[in-house]
Coordinates of C-alpha atoms in Angstrom, one line a residue:
Chain Z
M545 CA 17.7 -23.5 -13.7
Y546 CA 18.0 -20.2 -11.9
A547 CA 15.6 -19.3 -9.1
I548 CA 15.6 -15.7 -10.4
F549 CA 16.7 -14.8 -13.9
T550 CA 16.5 -11.5 -15.7
E551 CA 17.8 -10.8 -19.2
N552 CA 18.3 -7.3 -20.6
L553 CA 15.6 -5.9 -18.3
I554 CA 14.6 -2.3 -19.2
K555 CA 12.1 -0.2 -17.5
E556 CA 11.0 3.2 -18.8
Y557 CA 8.8 5.6 -16.9
Q558 CA 7.7 9.0 -18.2
N559 CA 10.4 9.0 -20.8
H560 CA 13.1 8.2 -18.3
Q561 CA 15.0 4.9 -18.3
I562 CA 15.0 3.5 -14.7
L563 CA 16.5 0.1 -15.5
K564 CA 19.1 0.0 -18.4
G565 CA 19.4 -3.7 -19.2
I566 CA 19.7 -5.7 -16.0
N567 CA 21.0 -9.2 -16.3
L568 CA 20.6 -11.1 -13.0
K569 CA 21.1 -14.7 -12.3
I570 CA 20.4 -16.0 -8.8
E571 CA 20.7 -19.7 -7.9
E572 CA 18.3 -21.5 -5.7
G573 CA 19.2 -21.1 -2.1
E574 CA 21.4 -18.1 -2.7
F575 CA 21.2 -14.9 -0.5
Y576 CA 21.7 -12.1 -2.9
A577 CA 21.9 -8.5 -1.7
L578 CA 21.4 -5.6 -4.2
M579 CA 22.9 -2.4 -3.0
G580 CA 22.6 1.0 -4.4
P581 CA 21.7 4.6 -3.6
N582 CA 18.2 6.1 -3.7
G583 CA 16.9 6.3 -7.2
S584 CA 19.3 3.7 -8.6
G585 CA 16.4 1.5 -9.7
K586 CA 16.7 -1.3 -7.1
S587 CA 13.1 -1.1 -5.8
T588 CA 11.8 -1.0 -9.4
L589 CA 13.8 -4.1 -10.2
A590 CA 12.5 -5.9 -7.0
S591 CA 8.9 -5.0 -7.9
I592 CA 9.3 -6.3 -11.4
I593 CA 10.7 -9.6 -10.2
A594 CA 7.8 -9.8 -7.7
S595 CA 5.3 -9.2 -10.6
V596 CA 4.0 -6.0 -9.2
R597 CA 5.2 -4.0 -12.2
R598 CA 5.9 -5.0 -15.8
P599 CA 9.2 -4.4 -17.6
T600 CA 9.3 -2.3 -20.8
E601 CA 11.7 -4.7 -22.4
G602 CA 13.5 -7.9 -21.5
E603 CA 12.4 -10.9 -19.5
V604 CA 12.1 -12.1 -15.9
K605 CA 11.8 -15.8 -15.0
I606 CA 11.2 -17.4 -11.7
Y607 CA 12.3 -21.1 -12.0
G608 CA 11.9 -20.7 -15.7
K609 CA 8.4 -19.3 -15.6
R610 CA 6.8 -15.8 -15.7
P611 CA 6.7 -14.3 -12.2
E612 CA 2.8 -13.9 -12.5
L613 CA 2.6 -17.7 -12.6
M614 CA 4.8 -18.1 -9.5
R615 CA 3.0 -15.8 -7.1
G616 CA 2.3 -18.7 -4.7
I617 CA 6.0 -19.1 -3.9
I618 CA 7.0 -15.5 -3.8
G619 CA 7.1 -13.5 -0.6
Y620 CA 7.4 -9.8 -1.3
L621 CA 8.1 -7.2 1.3
P622 CA 7.6 -3.8 -0.2
Q623 CA 9.3 -0.7 1.2
E624 CA 6.0 0.8 2.4
S625 CA 4.0 -0.5 5.4
F626 CA 1.0 -2.5 4.2
L627 CA -0.7 -3.5 7.4
S628 CA -4.2 -2.2 8.3
P629 CA -4.0 0.0 11.4
L630 CA -7.6 -0.8 12.3
L631 CA -7.0 -4.6 12.6
T632 CA -5.1 -6.4 15.2
G633 CA -1.7 -8.1 14.5
M634 CA -3.4 -11.5 14.5
E635 CA -6.2 -10.3 12.1
N636 CA -3.7 -8.8 9.7
L637 CA -1.7 -12.0 9.6
T638 CA -4.8 -14.2 9.2
Y639 CA -5.9 -12.0 6.3
F640 CA -2.7 -12.6 4.4
A641 CA -2.7 -16.3 5.3
R642 CA -6.2 -16.6 3.8
L643 CA -5.1 -14.7 0.7
M644 CA -2.5 -17.4 0.3
G645 CA -5.4 -19.8 0.1
Y646 CA -5.6 -21.2 3.6
S647 CA -9.0 -22.0 5.2
R648 CA -10.1 -19.8 8.1
H649 CA -9.1 -22.5 10.6
D650 CA -5.7 -23.2 9.1
A651 CA -5.0 -19.5 8.6
K652 CA -5.6 -18.8 12.3
K653 CA -3.4 -21.8 13.3
I654 CA -0.5 -20.8 11.1
S655 CA -0.9 -17.1 12.0
S656 CA -0.7 -17.8 15.7
E657 CA 2.4 -19.9 15.2
L658 CA 4.0 -17.2 13.2
I659 CA 3.1 -14.5 15.7
E660 CA 4.8 -16.6 18.3
R661 CA 7.8 -17.2 16.1
V662 CA 8.4 -13.5 15.6
G663 CA 7.9 -12.7 19.3
L664 CA 4.7 -10.7 19.1
T665 CA 2.4 -13.1 21.0
D666 CA 1.7 -10.5 23.8
H667 CA 0.7 -8.0 21.1
A668 CA -1.3 -10.3 18.9
N669 CA -4.7 -8.9 19.8
K670 CA -3.7 -5.3 19.9
K671 CA -4.6 -3.0 17.0
V672 CA -1.6 -2.4 14.7
S673 CA -2.1 1.4 15.2
D674 CA -0.7 0.7 18.7
Y675 CA 2.4 -1.0 17.4
S676 CA 5.8 0.6 17.2
G677 CA 7.4 1.0 13.8
G678 CA 9.7 -1.9 14.5
M679 CA 6.9 -4.2 15.6
K680 CA 5.0 -3.4 12.4
R681 CA 8.0 -4.3 10.3
I682 CA 8.5 -7.6 12.2
L683 CA 4.8 -8.4 11.7
E684 CA 5.2 -7.6 8.0
I685 CA 8.2 -10.0 7.9
A686 CA 5.9 -12.7 9.4
T687 CA 3.8 -12.5 6.2
L688 CA 6.8 -13.9 4.3
L689 CA 7.0 -17.0 6.5
F690 CA 3.9 -18.9 5.3
P691 CA 4.7 -22.5 4.2
G692 CA 5.4 -22.9 0.5
I693 CA 7.2 -19.5 0.0
K694 CA 10.5 -20.2 -1.7
I695 CA 11.6 -16.8 -2.9
L696 CA 11.9 -13.8 -0.6
I697 CA 12.1 -10.4 -2.2
L698 CA 12.8 -7.9 0.6
D699 CA 12.9 -4.2 -0.2
E700 CA 14.8 -2.4 2.5
P701 CA 13.6 -4.9 5.2
T702 CA 15.6 -3.3 8.0
A703 CA 14.5 0.3 7.4
G704 CA 13.2 1.7 10.7
L705 CA 14.2 -1.2 12.8
D706 CA 16.1 -0.7 16.1
P707 CA 19.2 -2.8 16.6
S708 CA 17.4 -5.6 18.5
A709 CA 14.6 -5.9 15.9
R710 CA 17.3 -5.8 13.2
R711 CA 19.1 -8.7 14.9
M712 CA 15.9 -10.5 15.2
F713 CA 15.2 -10.1 11.5
F714 CA 18.5 -11.6 10.5
D715 CA 18.1 -14.4 13.0
I716 CA 14.7 -15.2 11.4
L717 CA 16.2 -15.1 8.0
K718 CA 19.0 -17.4 9.1
E719 CA 16.5 -19.8 10.6
I720 CA 14.4 -19.9 7.4
R721 CA 17.5 -20.6 5.2
E722 CA 18.7 -23.3 7.6
E723 CA 15.2 -25.0 7.7
D724 CA 14.9 -25.0 4.0
T725 CA 18.1 -24.6 2.0
A726 CA 16.1 -24.1 -1.2
V727 CA 14.8 -20.7 0.0
T728 CA 16.3 -17.9 -2.2
V729 CA 16.6 -14.4 -0.9
L730 CA 16.9 -11.2 -2.9
M731 CA 17.4 -8.3 -0.4
I732 CA 17.4 -4.6 -1.5
T733 CA 19.4 -2.4 0.8
H734 CA 21.5 0.7 0.9
I735 CA 23.2 -0.4 4.2
G736 CA 26.6 -2.0 3.7
T737 CA 26.5 -4.0 7.0
D738 CA 23.2 -5.6 5.9
A739 CA 24.6 -6.6 2.6
E740 CA 27.7 -8.1 4.2
V741 CA 25.5 -11.0 5.5
A742 CA 24.6 -12.0 1.9
S743 CA 26.4 -14.7 0.0
R744 CA 26.6 -12.5 -3.1
V745 CA 26.2 -8.7 -3.5
G746 CA 25.3 -6.7 -6.6
L747 CA 26.1 -3.0 -6.7
M748 CA 23.6 -1.0 -8.6
D749 CA 23.9 2.6 -9.9
D750 CA 21.8 4.5 -12.3
G751 CA 19.8 1.6 -13.5
R752 CA 22.7 -0.8 -14.0
I753 CA 24.5 -3.5 -12.0
I754 CA 28.0 -2.1 -11.9
A755 CA 29.7 -4.9 -9.9
E756 CA 28.9 -8.3 -8.6
G757 CA 30.5 -10.8 -6.3
T758 CA 31.0 -11.9 -2.7
P759 CA 31.6 -9.0 -0.3
E760 CA 35.3 -10.0 -0.1
E761 CA 35.6 -10.2 -3.9
L762 CA 34.1 -6.8 -4.3
K763 CA 36.6 -5.3 -1.8
E764 CA 39.5 -7.0 -3.6
M765 CA 38.2 -5.9 -6.9
C766 CA 38.7 -2.3 -5.9
S767 CA 42.0 -2.9 -4.2
L768 CA 40.5 -1.5 -1.1
T769 CA 42.3 -2.8 2.0
E770 CA 41.9 0.0 4.5
V771 CA 40.2 3.2 5.3
V772 CA 41.2 5.9 7.8
D773 CA 38.6 7.9 9.6
I774 CA 39.8 11.2 10.9
E775 CA 37.9 13.6 13.2
T776 CA 39.3 17.1 12.9
S777 CA 38.9 20.3 14.8
M778 CA 38.1 22.1 11.5
K779 CA 37.1 21.3 7.9
N780 CA 38.2 23.3 4.9
E781 CA 39.4 23.1 1.3
K782 CA 43.1 23.2 2.3
I783 CA 42.8 20.1 4.5
L784 CA 40.9 18.3 1.8
E785 CA 43.7 19.1 -0.6
I786 CA 46.3 17.7 1.7
L787 CA 44.3 14.5 2.4
N788 CA 43.5 14.1 -1.3
K789 CA 47.2 13.9 -2.1
L790 CA 47.7 11.2 0.5
S791 CA 44.8 9.0 -0.4
S792 CA 44.9 6.1 -2.9
N793 CA 43.4 7.2 -6.2
G794 CA 42.8 10.6 -4.8
R795 CA 39.5 9.8 -3.0
V796 CA 38.5 11.4 0.2
L797 CA 35.0 11.2 1.6
E798 CA 33.8 14.1 3.7
T799 CA 32.0 12.7 6.8
E800 CA 30.0 14.4 9.5
N801 CA 33.0 15.3 11.8
G802 CA 35.9 15.0 9.4
Y803 CA 37.1 12.9 6.6
R804 CA 37.5 9.3 5.4
V805 CA 40.7 8.5 3.5
Y806 CA 40.9 5.5 1.3
C807 CA 44.4 3.9 1.2
S808 CA 46.2 0.6 0.8
N809 CA 48.7 1.0 3.7
S810 CA 47.2 2.8 6.7
E811 CA 50.4 2.6 8.8
E812 CA 52.3 4.7 6.4
V813 CA 49.5 7.0 5.5
I814 CA 48.5 7.7 9.2
S815 CA 51.9 9.1 10.1
E816 CA 51.9 11.2 6.9
I817 CA 48.5 12.5 7.7
V818 CA 49.5 13.5 11.3
T819 CA 52.6 15.3 10.0
A820 CA 50.7 17.1 7.2
L821 CA 47.7 18.2 9.3
N822 CA 50.0 19.4 12.2
R823 CA 51.9 21.5 9.7
A824 CA 48.7 22.9 8.4
G825 CA 47.6 23.8 12.0
C826 CA 44.7 21.4 12.1
K827 CA 44.1 19.5 15.3
I828 CA 43.3 15.8 15.0
V829 CA 40.6 14.9 17.5
K830 CA 40.4 11.2 16.7
M831 CA 41.8 8.9 14.0
E832 CA 41.2 5.2 13.4
S833 CA 42.0 2.7 10.8
K834 CA 39.2 0.4 9.7
R835 CA 38.4 -2.4 7.3
P836 CA 36.5 -1.0 4.4
S837 CA 32.8 -1.7 4.1
L838 CA 30.7 -2.3 1.0
E839 CA 29.6 1.3 1.2
D840 CA 33.3 2.2 0.8
V841 CA 33.5 -0.1 -2.2
F842 CA 30.5 1.6 -3.7
F843 CA 32.0 5.0 -3.1
K844 CA 35.3 3.9 -4.6
L845 CA 33.6 2.7 -7.7
T846 CA 31.1 5.4 -8.3
G847 CA 32.1 8.4 -6.2
K848 CA 28.6 8.4 -4.8
R849 CA 27.5 7.9 -1.2
L850 CA 24.9 5.2 -0.5
R851 CA 23.2 6.9 2.4
G852 CA 21.6 10.3 1.9
E853 CA 21.3 12.2 -1.3
Q854 CA 24.8 13.5 -1.6
D855 CA 26.9 12.2 -4.4
A856 CA 29.6 13.7 -6.5
S857 CA 29.8 16.8 -4.3
D858 CA 31.5 14.5 -1.7
I859 CA 34.3 13.6 -4.0
R860 CA 37.3 15.8 -3.6
Chain S
M1323 CA -13.6 -18.4 -1.8
H1324 CA -11.1 -18.0 1.1
Q1325 CA -9.7 -15.0 -0.6
I1326 CA -13.1 -13.3 -1.2
S1327 CA -14.1 -13.9 2.4
A1328 CA -10.7 -12.6 3.7
S1329 CA -11.2 -9.4 1.7
F1330 CA -14.8 -9.2 2.9
E1331 CA -14.0 -9.5 6.6
R1332 CA -11.1 -7.1 6.4
T1333 CA -13.1 -4.4 4.7
L1334 CA -16.1 -4.8 6.9
K1335 CA -14.0 -4.6 10.0
E1336 CA -12.3 -1.5 8.7
F1337 CA -15.7 0.2 8.0
L1338 CA -17.1 -0.7 11.4
R1339 CA -14.0 0.3 13.3
N1340 CA -13.5 3.6 11.6
R1341 CA -15.5 6.2 13.7
S1342 CA -15.8 8.8 11.0
V1343 CA -17.2 6.2 8.5
V1344 CA -19.7 5.0 11.1
F1345 CA -20.7 8.6 11.9
W1346 CA -21.2 9.9 8.4
T1347 CA -22.9 6.8 7.1
I1348 CA -25.1 5.8 10.0
A1349 CA -25.3 8.6 12.6
W1350 CA -25.5 11.6 10.2
P1351 CA -28.5 10.3 8.1
S1352 CA -30.3 9.2 11.2
I1353 CA -29.8 12.6 12.8
W1354 CA -31.3 14.2 9.6
V1355 CA -34.3 11.8 9.8
L1356 CA -34.9 13.0 13.3
I1357 CA -34.5 16.7 12.4
Y1358 CA -36.7 16.6 9.2
S1359 CA -39.3 14.3 10.7
L1360 CA -39.8 16.3 13.9
L1361 CA -39.2 19.9 12.8
F1362 CA -40.1 20.2 9.1
T1363 CA -43.5 18.4 8.9
K1364 CA -45.6 21.1 10.7
E1365 CA -46.9 22.6 7.5
V1366 CA -47.9 19.1 6.1
P1367 CA -51.5 18.0 6.4
K1368 CA -51.9 15.6 9.4
H1369 CA -52.9 12.6 7.4
A1370 CA -49.9 12.9 5.1
V1371 CA -47.2 13.3 7.8
P1372 CA -46.4 9.6 8.2
Y1373 CA -45.9 9.3 4.4
V1374 CA -43.7 12.4 4.3
R1375 CA -41.6 10.9 7.1
T1376 CA -41.4 7.7 5.1
S1377 CA -40.1 9.7 2.1
I1378 CA -37.5 11.4 4.3
T1379 CA -36.5 8.1 5.8
I1380 CA -36.0 6.4 2.4
S1381 CA -34.1 9.4 1.1
M1382 CA -31.8 9.3 4.0
M1383 CA -31.4 5.5 3.5
T1384 CA -30.4 6.3 -0.1
F1385 CA -28.0 9.0 1.2
A1386 CA -26.4 6.5 3.6
L1387 CA -25.7 4.0 0.9
T1388 CA -24.6 6.7 -1.5
I1389 CA -22.0 8.0 1.0
A1390 CA -20.9 4.4 1.6
G1391 CA -20.4 3.7 -2.1
M1392 CA -19.0 7.1 -3.1
A1393 CA -16.8 8.0 -0.2
N1394 CA -16.2 5.0 2.1
L1395 CA -15.4 2.5 -0.7
P1396 CA -12.9 4.7 -2.6
A1397 CA -11.4 6.0 0.7
N1398 CA -10.8 2.4 1.7
I1399 CA -9.2 1.7 -1.7
A1400 CA -7.1 4.9 -1.6
R1401 CA -5.9 4.1 1.9
D1402 CA -4.7 0.7 0.7
R1403 CA -3.1 2.3 -2.3
E1404 CA -1.3 4.9 -0.2
S1405 CA -0.1 2.3 2.4
G1406 CA 1.5 0.0 -0.2
L1407 CA -1.1 -2.8 0.3
F1408 CA -1.8 -3.0 -3.4
A1409 CA 1.9 -3.6 -4.1
K1410 CA 1.8 -6.5 -1.7
L1411 CA -1.5 -7.8 -3.1
K1412 CA -0.3 -7.8 -6.6
S1413 CA 2.6 -10.1 -5.7
M1414 CA 0.2 -12.6 -4.1
P1415 CA -1.9 -15.3 -5.7
L1416 CA -5.0 -13.1 -5.7
T1417 CA -7.0 -12.0 -8.6
P1418 CA -8.4 -8.4 -8.7
W1419 CA -12.0 -9.9 -9.1
K1420 CA -11.7 -11.8 -5.8
D1421 CA -10.4 -8.7 -4.1
I1422 CA -13.2 -6.4 -5.4
L1423 CA -15.9 -9.0 -4.8
G1424 CA -14.8 -9.1 -1.1
R1425 CA -14.8 -5.3 -0.9
L1426 CA -18.2 -5.0 -2.6
S1427 CA -19.7 -7.7 -0.3
A1428 CA -18.5 -5.8 2.7
L1429 CA -19.9 -2.5 1.3
T1430 CA -23.3 -4.2 0.7
V1431 CA -23.4 -5.6 4.3
F1432 CA -22.3 -2.3 5.8
S1433 CA -24.8 -0.3 3.7
A1434 CA -27.5 -2.7 4.7
I1435 CA -26.7 -2.2 8.4
A1436 CA -26.7 1.6 7.9
S1437 CA -30.0 1.5 6.0
I1438 CA -31.7 -0.7 8.6
L1439 CA -30.6 1.6 11.4
V1440 CA -31.8 4.7 9.5
A1441 CA -35.1 2.9 8.7
I1442 CA -35.5 2.1 12.4
T1443 CA -34.9 5.8 13.3
G1444 CA -37.6 6.7 10.7
V1445 CA -40.1 4.3 12.1
L1446 CA -39.5 5.5 15.6
C1447 CA -40.1 9.1 14.3
G1448 CA -43.4 8.0 12.9
A1449 CA -42.7 6.9 9.3
R1450 CA -45.3 4.4 8.0
F1451 CA -44.4 2.1 5.1
S1452 CA -47.4 1.1 2.9
G1453 CA -47.4 -1.3 0.0
T1454 CA -47.3 -5.1 -0.4
C1455 CA -44.5 -7.5 0.3
D1456 CA -43.7 -7.3 -3.4
H1457 CA -43.4 -3.5 -3.2
V1458 CA -41.0 -3.9 -0.2
I1459 CA -38.8 -6.4 -2.1
R1460 CA -38.8 -4.2 -5.3
S1461 CA -37.9 -1.1 -3.3
I1462 CA -35.0 -2.9 -1.6
L1463 CA -33.8 -4.0 -5.1
F1464 CA -33.9 -0.4 -6.3
L1465 CA -32.0 0.7 -3.2
L1466 CA -29.4 -1.9 -4.2
I1467 CA -29.4 -0.5 -7.7
A1468 CA -28.6 2.9 -6.1
L1469 CA -25.8 1.3 -4.2
L1470 CA -24.4 -0.3 -7.4
A1471 CA -24.4 3.1 -9.1
S1472 CA -22.7 4.7 -6.0
A1473 CA -20.1 2.0 -5.9
G1474 CA -19.4 2.5 -9.6
I1475 CA -18.8 6.2 -9.0
G1476 CA -16.7 5.3 -6.0
L1477 CA -14.6 2.9 -8.0
I1478 CA -14.1 5.6 -10.7
L1479 CA -13.0 8.1 -8.0
G1480 CA -10.8 5.5 -6.2
S1481 CA -9.1 4.6 -9.5
F1482 CA -8.2 8.2 -10.4
I1483 CA -7.7 10.0 -7.1
Q1484 CA -4.7 8.6 -5.2
N1485 CA -4.9 10.3 -1.8
V1486 CA -7.4 9.5 0.9
Q1487 CA -8.4 13.1 1.7
G1488 CA -9.0 13.9 -2.0
V1489 CA -11.1 10.9 -2.6
I1490 CA -13.3 11.5 0.5
M1491 CA -13.8 15.2 -0.4
G1492 CA -14.6 14.2 -4.0
G1493 CA -17.0 11.4 -2.9
V1494 CA -18.8 13.5 -0.3
G1495 CA -18.9 16.5 -2.6
I1496 CA -20.5 14.6 -5.5
C1497 CA -22.9 12.8 -3.1
V1498 CA -24.2 15.9 -1.4
V1499 CA -24.4 18.2 -4.5
M1500 CA -26.1 15.5 -6.6
A1501 CA -28.5 14.7 -3.7
S1502 CA -29.4 18.4 -3.4
I1503 CA -30.0 19.1 -7.1
S1504 CA -31.6 15.8 -8.0
G1505 CA -34.4 15.7 -5.4
I1506 CA -33.1 13.4 -2.8
F1507 CA -32.9 16.1 -0.2
S1508 CA -36.0 17.9 -1.4
S1509 CA -39.3 16.9 -3.0
Y1510 CA -39.5 16.3 -6.7
A1511 CA -42.3 18.9 -7.1
S1512 CA -40.2 21.7 -5.6
L1513 CA -37.4 21.2 -8.3
P1514 CA -37.3 23.4 -11.4
P1515 CA -38.1 21.6 -14.6
I1516 CA -34.5 21.1 -15.7
L1517 CA -33.6 19.5 -12.4
Q1518 CA -36.7 17.3 -12.6
K1519 CA -35.3 16.0 -15.8
L1520 CA -32.0 15.4 -14.0
S1521 CA -33.8 13.6 -11.2
R1522 CA -35.3 11.2 -13.7
V1523 CA -31.9 10.5 -15.4
Y1524 CA -29.6 10.3 -12.4
P1525 CA -29.9 6.7 -11.4
I1526 CA -29.6 7.2 -7.7
S1527 CA -32.4 9.8 -7.4
S1528 CA -34.5 7.8 -9.8
A1529 CA -34.0 4.6 -7.7
N1530 CA -34.8 6.7 -4.6
S1531 CA -38.0 8.0 -6.2
I1532 CA -39.0 4.4 -7.3
S1533 CA -38.6 3.2 -3.7
I1534 CA -40.6 6.2 -2.3
Y1535 CA -43.3 5.5 -5.0
L1536 CA -43.5 1.9 -4.0
L1537 CA -43.6 2.4 -0.2
A1538 CA -45.3 5.8 0.2
G1539 CA -47.3 6.3 -3.0
E1540 CA -47.3 8.6 -6.0
S1541 CA -48.4 11.7 -4.2
V1542 CA -45.3 11.6 -2.0
A1543 CA -43.0 10.7 -4.8
G1544 CA -44.4 13.5 -6.9
Y1545 CA -44.7 11.4 -10.1
N1546 CA -44.8 7.8 -11.3
P1547 CA -41.2 6.9 -11.8
L1548 CA -41.8 3.2 -12.8
G1549 CA -41.5 4.1 -16.5
Q1550 CA -37.8 4.9 -16.0
A1551 CA -37.0 1.7 -14.0
A1552 CA -35.3 -0.1 -16.9
S1553 CA -33.1 2.9 -17.8
T1554 CA -32.3 3.4 -14.1
V1555 CA -31.1 -0.3 -13.9
A1556 CA -29.2 0.0 -17.2
S1557 CA -27.4 3.3 -16.3
S1558 CA -26.5 2.0 -12.8
L1559 CA -25.0 -1.2 -14.3
L1560 CA -23.1 0.9 -16.9
I1561 CA -21.6 3.1 -14.2
F1562 CA -20.8 0.1 -12.1
F1563 CA -19.0 -1.8 -14.9
I1564 CA -17.1 1.3 -15.9
G1565 CA -15.9 1.6 -12.3
L1566 CA -15.0 -2.1 -12.2
I1567 CA -13.0 -1.9 -15.5
L1568 CA -11.1 1.2 -14.3
Y1569 CA -10.4 -0.4 -10.9
H1570 CA -8.9 -3.4 -12.7
R1571 CA -7.0 -1.4 -15.3
I1572 CA -5.7 1.4 -13.2
L1573 CA -5.2 -0.1 -9.8
W1574 CA -4.2 -3.7 -10.7
R1575 CA -2.4 -3.3 -14.0
G1576 CA 1.3 -3.7 -13.6
E1577 CA 2.7 -0.2 -14.4

C-alpha cells in the first residue's frame, strides 16, 4: 500500500484546469520532491493531499484511506506563515499541540522539548512578532514534529531561510527520517539543490508531472552531462546565435551576467566558445564547467526557468 | 475538549494583547459613558439623572459587545485567513465546530470583561441600577442575546470579506450606523417613527431596550419592549445560525 497515492487527479478553478490528471505513487518512508515553476500546480496538489482542498475529479489516498480520515498523521506546512504574532513561540507551539489532542500538561511538555530541538529555547517566551523570518519558519517546522505524524507535506519549506537555517531544516528532516524510517516526505520546491536531497523527484509543469526519477536518473534521461557558465563583457543577439550553434540541442539560457550553455562534452565546447567569441569581439570575463542541476534538467525538458517568472523568452 | 480550550485561550490572548481591540472595545465605550454622564445630563431633572446614566451605561455596554462581535471576531478570523492559519487548521484533526466554539467562548469572556469595566465606569459616574435580582439576570441574558446577534453578523462579515482592514471597516461601520439609527446612541423617544419601528425589529437595539427597561424602568426605555422579547431572541438566533453556517461552508469547506 502506498503512503500517498493519487489517480487521475484533476483540479479546476474558475474554468481553468490547474491539475490535469496527476498520478502519484509514493512509498512509505520515501522522500519525494516535487519541483516546478510558479503556477505549475504543485501547491494545489500538496493542499489536496493534505485535505485542505478537494479535487474536481480523481482520488487521493493516504495509506488507502481518504486524507480527511488521516489528518492525525499528516503534518502540513503551507507556504504562508500561520503563526500568531501576538503569542509567544511556546504559546504558538502549545496551541498546535493541543489541537493535535494533547492535554495542557502534555502539550507544554512536548512543546518545550520541540522548542529545544529546533534551537529556539532562548526565544521561547518572546512574542513571534519579534522573531526573524527564519526563526518563524523553524518554529512552523516544529509543528510537524509532534509524535504520531507519519506524512510530512512541505510546501516550499526553505523559502526565506538563510543558509544556516536551511541547513538546520535539512538536519532536522534527516533526524526525523533516521528516527522513524516510516516517515514519508513530500516536499514542494522550485530550488534544484533542495530537490537533490530527495530520494525521488517529480518535475511538474502546467498541471502535469512531466518526468519522475532519482536526481541522477533525471539527468541521464535528458543526456545532460555538463553545463558551461560564461560571464561576458556584453550580451547581444549575435553572441546568442553563436552560442546557440555550439550548444547541444540548441539550448542556451540567458543568465544575469552572461549565458549558460548545455553540452555533452565541455572540453571541446569551451575551446570552440573561446575562439568564436574572440572572433566576434566579445570578452569572456569568466567561464566554468559545472555538473548540471535539476533546474537545468527542467530547463532542458520544458524550456522554462524554475526561478522567477521568465520562461520561453529565455530560450534562444 | 483540548481543542476547544486551545482555540479559546489563543483567541482570548489575541484579543487582550491587541491594543486597538482593547481600546475600541473597552476604553472607547467607557470614555463615552464618562462624557455623556458628566456633560449631557444637565437638562435632565435631578431625580432622573441616575437612571439616564444607567441607560447610557447599558447602551455603551451593548456597544462594547456589538463592536466585539461585529469587528473583533471577524477581524480575528480574517487575520487567520490572511495568514494561512486556516490552511493549516484544515489539515489538522480539528472540526470547524470545535474551532468556532473556542472562538465564541473567548468572545463571550472578552465581551463580559469589557461590559463589566464599562458598567463600573457607569456606576462611578453615578448610574444606579434598579430592579430585582431576576431583572438583573434577565437583562444579562438579553445582553448575551445582543452579543449572539453581533457575533452572527461578525461571522457573516468574516466569511465574505477576506482582508482584515475591510472586515474591521465593515464591522465598525455597521455597528456605529445601526447604533445611531436604532436608538442605542440616542433615546427611543427622540427617534422618528420609522426608526422607532427599526429599533423594535433590530435585535441588538431591542435587547438593549429590554435591558434598560428591566434595570432603569419604562420611562427611561421610552416604551415597554418586553412584548418583542420572543422575536428579539428568535431573530438573534437566526442571524447567529446563518453566520455559523456561512462560516462553516465558506471558510472550512475544501475549495
